[in-house]
PDB file of C-alpha atoms and ligand atoms in Angstrom:
ATOM      1  CA  MET A   1      55.637 -42.564 163.479  1.00 32.00           C
ATOM      2  CA  GLY A   2      58.275 -45.071 162.430  1.00 30.00           C
ATOM      3  CA  LEU A   3      60.354 -46.917 164.923  1.00 29.00           C
ATOM      4  CA  ALA A   4      64.047 -47.539 164.473  1.00 28.00           C
ATOM      5  CA  PRO A   5      64.664 -51.041 163.157  1.00 29.00           C
ATOM      6  CA  VAL A   6      66.012 -53.486 165.691  1.00 32.00           C
ATOM      7  CA  TRP A   7      68.137 -56.583 165.340  1.00 33.00           C
ATOM      8  CA  ARG A   8      66.114 -59.697 164.946  1.00 35.00           C
ATOM      9  CA  LEU A   9      67.521 -62.152 167.423  1.00 34.00           C
ATOM     10  CA  ARG A  10      67.180 -65.827 166.870  1.00 34.00           C
ATOM     11  CA  LYS A  11      67.766 -66.172 170.591  1.00 34.00           C
ATOM     12  CA  THR A  12      69.260 -64.189 173.434  1.00 33.00           C
ATOM     13  CA  GLN A  13      71.758 -65.134 176.074  1.00 37.00           C
ATOM     14  CA  ALA A  14      73.345 -63.683 179.156  1.00 38.00           C
ATOM     15  CA  GLY A  15      75.859 -61.045 178.138  1.00 43.00           C
ATOM     16  CA  GLY A  16      73.969 -60.120 174.991  1.00 46.00           C
ATOM     17  CA  PRO A  17      73.634 -61.584 171.511  1.00 50.00           C
ATOM     18  CA  SER A  18      76.682 -62.999 169.781  1.00 54.00           C
ATOM     19  CA  ALA A  19      77.648 -62.084 166.259  1.00 56.00           C
ATOM     20  CA  GLY A  20      76.084 -65.202 164.819  1.00 51.00           C
ATOM     21  CA  GLU A  21      72.762 -64.428 166.463  1.00 53.00           C
ATOM     22  CA  LEU A  22      72.260 -61.085 164.770  1.00 54.00           C
ATOM     23  CA  ALA A  23      70.078 -61.154 161.717  1.00 49.00           C
ATOM     24  CA  ASP A  24      69.729 -57.533 160.718  1.00 52.00           C
ATOM     25  CA  GLY A  25      69.365 -54.217 162.430  1.00 67.00           C
ATOM     26  CA  ASP A  26      70.811 -50.813 163.063  1.00 90.00           C
ATOM     27  CA  TRP A  27      73.917 -49.176 164.408  1.00 92.00           C
ATOM     28  CA  ILE A  28      72.518 -48.670 167.895  1.00 92.00           C
ATOM     29  CA  THR A  29      71.951 -52.348 168.459  1.00 92.00           C
ATOM     30  CA  LEU A  30      75.253 -53.312 166.838  1.00 95.00           C
ATOM     31  CA  LYS A  31      77.045 -50.903 169.162  1.00 95.00           C
ATOM     32  CA  GLN A  32      75.372 -52.614 172.107  1.00 95.00           C
ATOM     33  CA  ALA A  33      75.904 -56.153 170.848  1.00 96.00           C
ATOM     34  CA  VAL A  34      79.645 -55.970 170.180  1.00 97.00           C
ATOM     35  CA  PRO A  35      80.766 -54.819 173.669  1.00 97.00           C
ATOM     36  CA  ALA A  36      78.492 -57.468 175.201  1.00 97.00           C
ATOM     37  CA  CYS A  37      79.782 -60.285 172.979  1.00 98.00           C
ATOM     38  CA  THR A  38      81.295 -63.340 174.636  1.00 97.00           C
ATOM     39  CA  ALA A  39      81.120 -65.626 171.594  1.00 97.00           C
ATOM     40  CA  CYS A  40      84.838 -66.443 171.569  1.00 98.00           C
ATOM     41  CA  ALA A  41      87.576 -66.601 174.184  1.00 96.00           C
ATOM     42  CA  LEU A  42      89.022 -63.221 173.190  1.00 98.00           C
ATOM     43  CA  HIS A  43      86.433 -61.460 175.339  1.00 97.00           C
ATOM     44  CA  LYS A  44      88.251 -62.656 178.464  1.00 97.00           C
ATOM     45  CA  ALA A  45      91.396 -60.576 178.003  1.00 94.00           C
ATOM     46  CA  ARG A  46      90.074 -57.501 176.214  1.00 97.00           C
ATOM     47  CA  THR A  47      90.103 -54.058 177.773  1.00 97.00           C
ATOM     48  CA  GLN A  48      87.310 -53.114 175.412  1.00 98.00           C
ATOM     49  CA  THR A  49      85.951 -54.077 172.023  1.00 98.00           C
ATOM     50  CA  VAL A  50      86.998 -52.064 168.970  1.00 98.00           C
ATOM     51  CA  LEU A  51      84.089 -51.821 166.573  1.00 97.00           C
ATOM     52  CA  GLY A  52      85.427 -49.319 164.069  1.00 97.00           C
ATOM     53  CA  VAL A  53      85.786 -45.620 163.447  1.00 96.00           C
ATOM     54  CA  GLY A  54      84.738 -43.112 160.854  1.00 96.00           C
ATOM     55  CA  ASP A  55      81.925 -41.947 158.658  1.00 95.00           C
ATOM     56  CA  GLU A  56      79.054 -44.402 158.893  1.00 95.00           C
ATOM     57  CA  LYS A  57      77.932 -43.317 155.420  1.00 95.00           C
ATOM     58  CA  ALA A  58      81.424 -43.555 153.930  1.00 97.00           C
ATOM     59  CA  GLN A  59      82.078 -44.532 150.331  1.00 98.00           C
ATOM     60  CA  TRP A  60      85.466 -45.980 151.341  1.00 98.00           C
ATOM     61  CA  MET A  61      85.724 -48.814 153.848  1.00 98.00           C
ATOM     62  CA  LEU A  62      89.051 -50.190 155.020  1.00 98.00           C
ATOM     63  CA  VAL A  63      89.207 -53.537 156.790  1.00 98.00           C
ATOM     64  CA  GLY A  64      92.206 -54.740 158.775  1.00 97.00           C
ATOM     65  CA  GLU A  65      92.930 -57.696 161.017  1.00 97.00           C
ATOM     66  CA  ALA A  66      92.396 -57.178 164.751  1.00 97.00           C
ATOM     67  CA  PRO A  67      93.047 -54.625 167.490  1.00 96.00           C
ATOM     68  CA  GLY A  68      96.564 -54.425 168.901  1.00 94.00           C
ATOM     69  CA  ALA A  69      97.575 -53.271 172.355  1.00 94.00           C
ATOM     70  CA  GLU A  70      97.041 -49.559 171.701  1.00 94.00           C
ATOM     71  CA  GLU A  71      93.752 -50.165 169.924  1.00 96.00           C
ATOM     72  CA  ASP A  72      92.574 -52.311 172.829  1.00 96.00           C
ATOM     73  CA  ARG A  73      93.497 -49.498 175.232  1.00 96.00           C
ATOM     74  CA  LEU A  74      91.986 -46.654 173.228  1.00 96.00           C
ATOM     75  CA  GLY A  75      89.039 -48.414 171.583  1.00 96.00           C
ATOM     76  CA  GLU A  76      89.943 -47.219 168.092  1.00 96.00           C
ATOM     77  CA  PRO A  77      91.378 -49.241 165.190  1.00 96.00           C
ATOM     78  CA  PHE A  78      94.696 -48.364 163.573  1.00 95.00           C
ATOM     79  CA  VAL A  79      96.391 -46.164 166.137  1.00 92.00           C
ATOM     80  CA  GLY A  80     100.145 -46.131 166.825  1.00 91.00           C
ATOM     81  CA  GLN A  81     102.749 -46.439 164.094  1.00 93.00           C
ATOM     82  CA  ALA A  82     100.601 -48.549 161.768  1.00 93.00           C
ATOM     83  CA  GLY A  83      97.793 -46.043 162.198  1.00 94.00           C
ATOM     84  CA  LYS A  84     100.092 -43.147 161.318  1.00 95.00           C
ATOM     85  CA  LEU A  85     101.198 -44.962 158.199  1.00 95.00           C
ATOM     86  CA  LEU A  86      97.582 -45.648 157.284  1.00 95.00           C
ATOM     87  CA  ASP A  87      96.714 -41.961 157.737  1.00 95.00           C
ATOM     88  CA  ASN A  88      99.647 -41.065 155.447  1.00 94.00           C
ATOM     89  CA  MET A  89      98.472 -43.627 152.895  1.00 93.00           C
ATOM     90  CA  LEU A  90      94.997 -42.114 152.983  1.00 94.00           C
ATOM     91  CA  ALA A  91      96.382 -38.593 152.635  1.00 94.00           C
ATOM     92  CA  ALA A  92      98.335 -39.694 149.564  1.00 91.00           C
ATOM     93  CA  ILE A  93      95.054 -40.334 147.769  1.00 93.00           C
ATOM     94  CA  SER A  94      93.366 -37.229 149.241  1.00 94.00           C
ATOM     95  CA  LEU A  95      91.460 -39.100 151.944  1.00 96.00           C
ATOM     96  CA  LYS A  96      91.274 -38.492 155.667  1.00 95.00           C
ATOM     97  CA  ARG A  97      90.285 -40.753 158.541  1.00 92.00           C
ATOM     98  CA  GLY A  98      86.677 -40.062 159.456  1.00 89.00           C
ATOM     99  CA  GLU A  99      85.820 -38.164 156.280  1.00 95.00           C
ATOM    100  CA  ASN A 100      84.075 -40.441 153.807  1.00 97.00           C
ATOM    101  CA  VAL A 101      86.207 -43.263 155.219  1.00 97.00           C
ATOM    102  CA  TYR A 102      85.276 -45.968 157.712  1.00 97.00           C
ATOM    103  CA  ILE A 103      87.912 -48.244 159.258  1.00 97.00           C
ATOM    104  CA  ALA A 104      87.235 -51.583 160.932  1.00 97.00           C
ATOM    105  CA  ASN A 105      88.880 -54.913 161.655  1.00 97.00           C
ATOM    106  CA  VAL A 106      87.803 -58.497 161.120  1.00 98.00           C
ATOM    107  CA  LEU A 107      88.090 -59.140 164.880  1.00 98.00           C
ATOM    108  CA  LYS A 108      86.643 -56.729 167.408  1.00 98.00           C
ATOM    109  CA  CYS A 109      88.791 -57.962 170.340  1.00 98.00           C
ATOM    110  CA  ARG A 110      92.559 -58.104 170.681  1.00 97.00           C
ATOM    111  CA  PRO A 111      94.245 -61.502 170.326  1.00 97.00           C
ATOM    112  CA  PRO A 112      96.645 -61.917 173.290  1.00 94.00           C
ATOM    113  CA  GLY A 113     100.205 -60.903 172.479  1.00 90.00           C
ATOM    114  CA  ASN A 114      99.016 -59.766 169.040  1.00 85.00           C
ATOM    115  CA  ARG A 115      99.048 -63.352 167.814  1.00 93.00           C
ATOM    116  CA  ASN A 116      97.282 -64.242 164.591  1.00 93.00           C
ATOM    117  CA  PRO A 117      93.494 -64.689 164.764  1.00 95.00           C
ATOM    118  CA  GLU A 118      92.303 -68.282 165.089  1.00 96.00           C
ATOM    119  CA  PRO A 119      89.818 -69.599 162.512  1.00 95.00           C
ATOM    120  CA  ASP A 120      87.032 -70.040 165.085  1.00 96.00           C
ATOM    121  CA  GLU A 121      87.507 -66.448 166.296  1.00 97.00           C
ATOM    122  CA  VAL A 122      87.242 -65.169 162.735  1.00 96.00           C
ATOM    123  CA  ALA A 123      84.170 -67.313 162.101  1.00 96.00           C
ATOM    124  CA  LYS A 124      82.419 -66.060 165.225  1.00 97.00           C
ATOM    125  CA  CYS A 125      83.262 -62.381 164.736  1.00 98.00           C
ATOM    126  CA  THR A 126      82.784 -62.028 160.987  1.00 96.00           C
ATOM    127  CA  PRO A 127      78.987 -61.565 161.199  1.00 95.00           C
ATOM    128  CA  PHE A 128      79.622 -58.253 163.009  1.00 96.00           C
ATOM    129  CA  LEU A 129      81.824 -57.077 160.140  1.00 97.00           C
ATOM    130  CA  LYS A 130      79.268 -58.284 157.651  1.00 96.00           C
ATOM    131  CA  GLN A 131      76.607 -56.214 159.414  1.00 95.00           C
ATOM    132  CA  GLN A 132      78.874 -53.160 159.449  1.00 96.00           C
ATOM    133  CA  ILE A 133      79.431 -53.442 155.718  1.00 97.00           C
ATOM    134  CA  ALA A 134      75.690 -53.821 155.146  1.00 96.00           C
ATOM    135  CA  LEU A 135      74.952 -50.727 157.254  1.00 96.00           C
ATOM    136  CA  ILE A 136      77.678 -48.561 155.700  1.00 96.00           C
ATOM    137  CA  HIS A 137      77.102 -49.883 152.204  1.00 96.00           C
ATOM    138  CA  PRO A 138      80.427 -48.476 150.935  1.00 98.00           C
ATOM    139  CA  LYS A 139      81.231 -48.077 147.264  1.00 98.00           C
ATOM    140  CA  LEU A 140      84.625 -49.742 147.697  1.00 98.00           C
ATOM    141  CA  ILE A 141      86.231 -51.958 150.316  1.00 98.00           C
ATOM    142  CA  ILE A 142      90.001 -52.161 150.716  1.00 98.00           C
ATOM    143  CA  ALA A 143      90.991 -55.369 152.500  1.00 98.00           C
ATOM    144  CA  MET A 144      94.317 -54.734 154.218  1.00 98.00           C
ATOM    145  CA  GLY A 145      96.419 -57.760 154.969  1.00 97.00           C
ATOM    146  CA  ARG A 146      96.059 -61.494 154.715  1.00 95.00           C
ATOM    147  CA  PHE A 147      93.332 -62.049 157.299  1.00 95.00           C
ATOM    148  CA  ALA A 148      90.994 -59.379 155.955  1.00 97.00           C
ATOM    149  CA  ALA A 149      91.479 -60.491 152.356  1.00 98.00           C
ATOM    150  CA  GLN A 150      91.195 -64.195 153.065  1.00 97.00           C
ATOM    151  CA  THR A 151      88.154 -63.712 155.304  1.00 97.00           C
ATOM    152  CA  LEU A 152      86.202 -61.461 152.953  1.00 97.00           C
ATOM    153  CA  LEU A 153      87.100 -63.435 149.843  1.00 98.00           C
ATOM    154  CA  ALA A 154      86.838 -66.870 151.465  1.00 96.00           C
ATOM    155  CA  THR A 155      90.192 -67.931 150.083  1.00 97.00           C
ATOM    156  CA  ASP A 156      93.596 -68.985 151.368  1.00 96.00           C
ATOM    157  CA  ALA A 157      95.436 -67.248 148.531  1.00 97.00           C
ATOM    158  CA  SER A 158      98.336 -64.917 149.326  1.00 97.00           C
ATOM    159  CA  ILE A 159      98.111 -61.128 149.262  1.00 96.00           C
ATOM    160  CA  SER A 160     100.620 -60.981 146.426  1.00 95.00           C
ATOM    161  CA  SER A 161      98.416 -63.211 144.268  1.00 97.00           C
ATOM    162  CA  LEU A 162      95.223 -61.293 145.132  1.00 98.00           C
ATOM    163  CA  ARG A 163      96.478 -57.749 144.460  1.00 98.00           C
ATOM    164  CA  GLY A 164      95.597 -55.794 141.366  1.00 97.00           C
ATOM    165  CA  ARG A 165      92.089 -57.081 140.711  1.00 98.00           C
ATOM    166  CA  VAL A 166      88.581 -55.992 141.674  1.00 98.00           C
ATOM    167  CA  TYR A 167      86.563 -58.584 143.578  1.00 98.00           C
ATOM    168  CA  LYS A 168      83.076 -58.374 145.068  1.00 97.00           C
ATOM    169  CA  TYR A 169      81.997 -58.885 148.658  1.00 97.00           C
ATOM    170  CA  GLU A 170      78.211 -59.049 149.011  1.00 95.00           C
ATOM    171  CA  GLY A 171      78.013 -57.028 145.825  1.00 95.00           C
ATOM    172  CA  VAL A 172      80.513 -54.368 146.978  1.00 97.00           C
ATOM    173  CA  PRO A 173      83.706 -53.972 144.900  1.00 98.00           C
ATOM    174  CA  LEU A 174      86.768 -54.971 146.914  1.00 98.00           C
ATOM    175  CA  ILE A 175      90.484 -54.689 146.331  1.00 98.00           C
ATOM    176  CA  VAL A 176      93.374 -56.102 148.331  1.00 98.00           C
ATOM    177  CA  THR A 177      96.550 -54.552 149.644  1.00 98.00           C
ATOM    178  CA  TYR A 178      99.095 -55.020 152.411  1.00 97.00           C
ATOM    179  CA  HIS A 179      98.414 -54.269 156.063  1.00 96.00           C
ATOM    180  CA  PRO A 180     100.195 -51.116 157.298  1.00 96.00           C
ATOM    181  CA  ALA A 181     101.813 -53.078 160.145  1.00 94.00           C
ATOM    182  CA  TYR A 182     103.309 -55.433 157.552  1.00 96.00           C
ATOM    183  CA  LEU A 183     104.580 -52.471 155.539  1.00 97.00           C
ATOM    184  CA  LEU A 184     106.384 -51.125 158.608  1.00 96.00           C
ATOM    185  CA  ARG A 185     108.383 -54.369 158.680  1.00 95.00           C
ATOM    186  CA  ASN A 186     108.768 -54.689 154.907  1.00 96.00           C
ATOM    187  CA  LEU A 187     109.575 -51.259 153.577  1.00 93.00           C
ATOM    188  CA  PRO A 188     110.252 -52.359 149.947  1.00 92.00           C
ATOM    189  CA  ASP A 189     106.587 -53.397 149.641  1.00 95.00           C
ATOM    190  CA  LYS A 190     105.457 -49.806 150.290  1.00 94.00           C
ATOM    191  CA  ALA A 191     105.791 -49.174 146.569  1.00 95.00           C
ATOM    192  CA  LYS A 192     103.364 -52.016 145.888  1.00 97.00           C
ATOM    193  CA  ALA A 193     100.921 -50.600 148.437  1.00 96.00           C
ATOM    194  CA  TRP A 194     101.181 -47.222 146.726  1.00 95.00           C
ATOM    195  CA  ALA A 195     100.331 -48.887 143.419  1.00 96.00           C
ATOM    196  CA  ASP A 196      97.352 -50.548 145.119  1.00 97.00           C
ATOM    197  CA  LEU A 197      96.102 -47.194 146.412  1.00 96.00           C
ATOM    198  CA  LEU A 198      96.309 -45.672 142.961  1.00 96.00           C
ATOM    199  CA  PHE A 199      94.448 -48.698 141.634  1.00 97.00           C
ATOM    200  CA  ALA A 200      91.811 -48.170 144.338  1.00 97.00           C
ATOM    201  CA  LYS A 201      91.459 -44.524 143.404  1.00 96.00           C
ATOM    202  CA  ARG A 202      91.024 -45.377 139.732  1.00 97.00           C
ATOM    203  CA  THR A 203      88.539 -48.099 140.638  1.00 97.00           C
ATOM    204  CA  MET A 204      86.496 -45.708 142.806  1.00 97.00           C
ATOM    205  CA  ALA A 205      86.465 -43.138 139.996  1.00 97.00           C
ATOM    206  CA  SER A 206      85.051 -45.745 137.655  1.00 96.00           C
ATOM    207  CA  LEU A 207      82.201 -46.824 139.967  1.00 94.00           C
TER     208      LEU A 207
HETATM  209 FE1  SF4 B 301      82.807 -61.510 170.199  1.00 75.91          FE
HETATM  210 FE2  SF4 B 301      84.353 -60.899 168.127  1.00 75.91          FE
HETATM  211 FE3  SF4 B 301      85.175 -60.286 170.567  1.00 75.91          FE
HETATM  212 FE4  SF4 B 301      85.110 -62.836 169.823  1.00 75.91          FE
HETATM  213  S1  SF4 B 301      86.430 -61.219 168.936  1.00 75.91           S
HETATM  214  S2  SF4 B 301      84.345 -61.995 171.783  1.00 75.91           S
HETATM  215  S3  SF4 B 301      83.289 -62.872 168.457  1.00 75.91           S
HETATM  216  S4  SF4 B 301      83.376 -59.422 169.518  1.00 75.91           S
END
């Protein structure tokens, strides 16, 4: 009888393994490791961690920045106005949250006051995202917003310069678009996001 694979830990510490200490594993251990993580200072102010939501076998994976206040309270990414806009964006290309779609953020804990993530927080949390992507093994990743795109593509280029092309993250095709929260503040760029979604749909159809 086979046993479920477990994370290989290079070491353990009080409060559980940090992101950087996970080598490989399964969802069960990831779901235990993230709420126990104290690798960066963001753990001090969080209500709860926000790992992600959706179909763990999804072909589509969307990656945003970090939980906001509502996400921190509810434990789910992309709720509130930005979440509604994201759901509408998904519906426009015949997708629905939770159905062949998985949604996550680069950071699993809320930065205080919704400030931008710090580089050391991104560095410490990214291994969790990397493990999620490996477990889901999506056909296409959509990086939404500057932090997701710059983190996954290891670049400091702007969103506007990264749009419209297919990249690869760990072998998975990846495209870039704006974050829904940005679009709420910059309505004229919604048309560009719509173009990105159509590009994503065409890209998925070609994979
Ligand atoms: Fe750990 Fe990530 Fe939360 Fe920092 S943001 S405490 S690395 S789960």
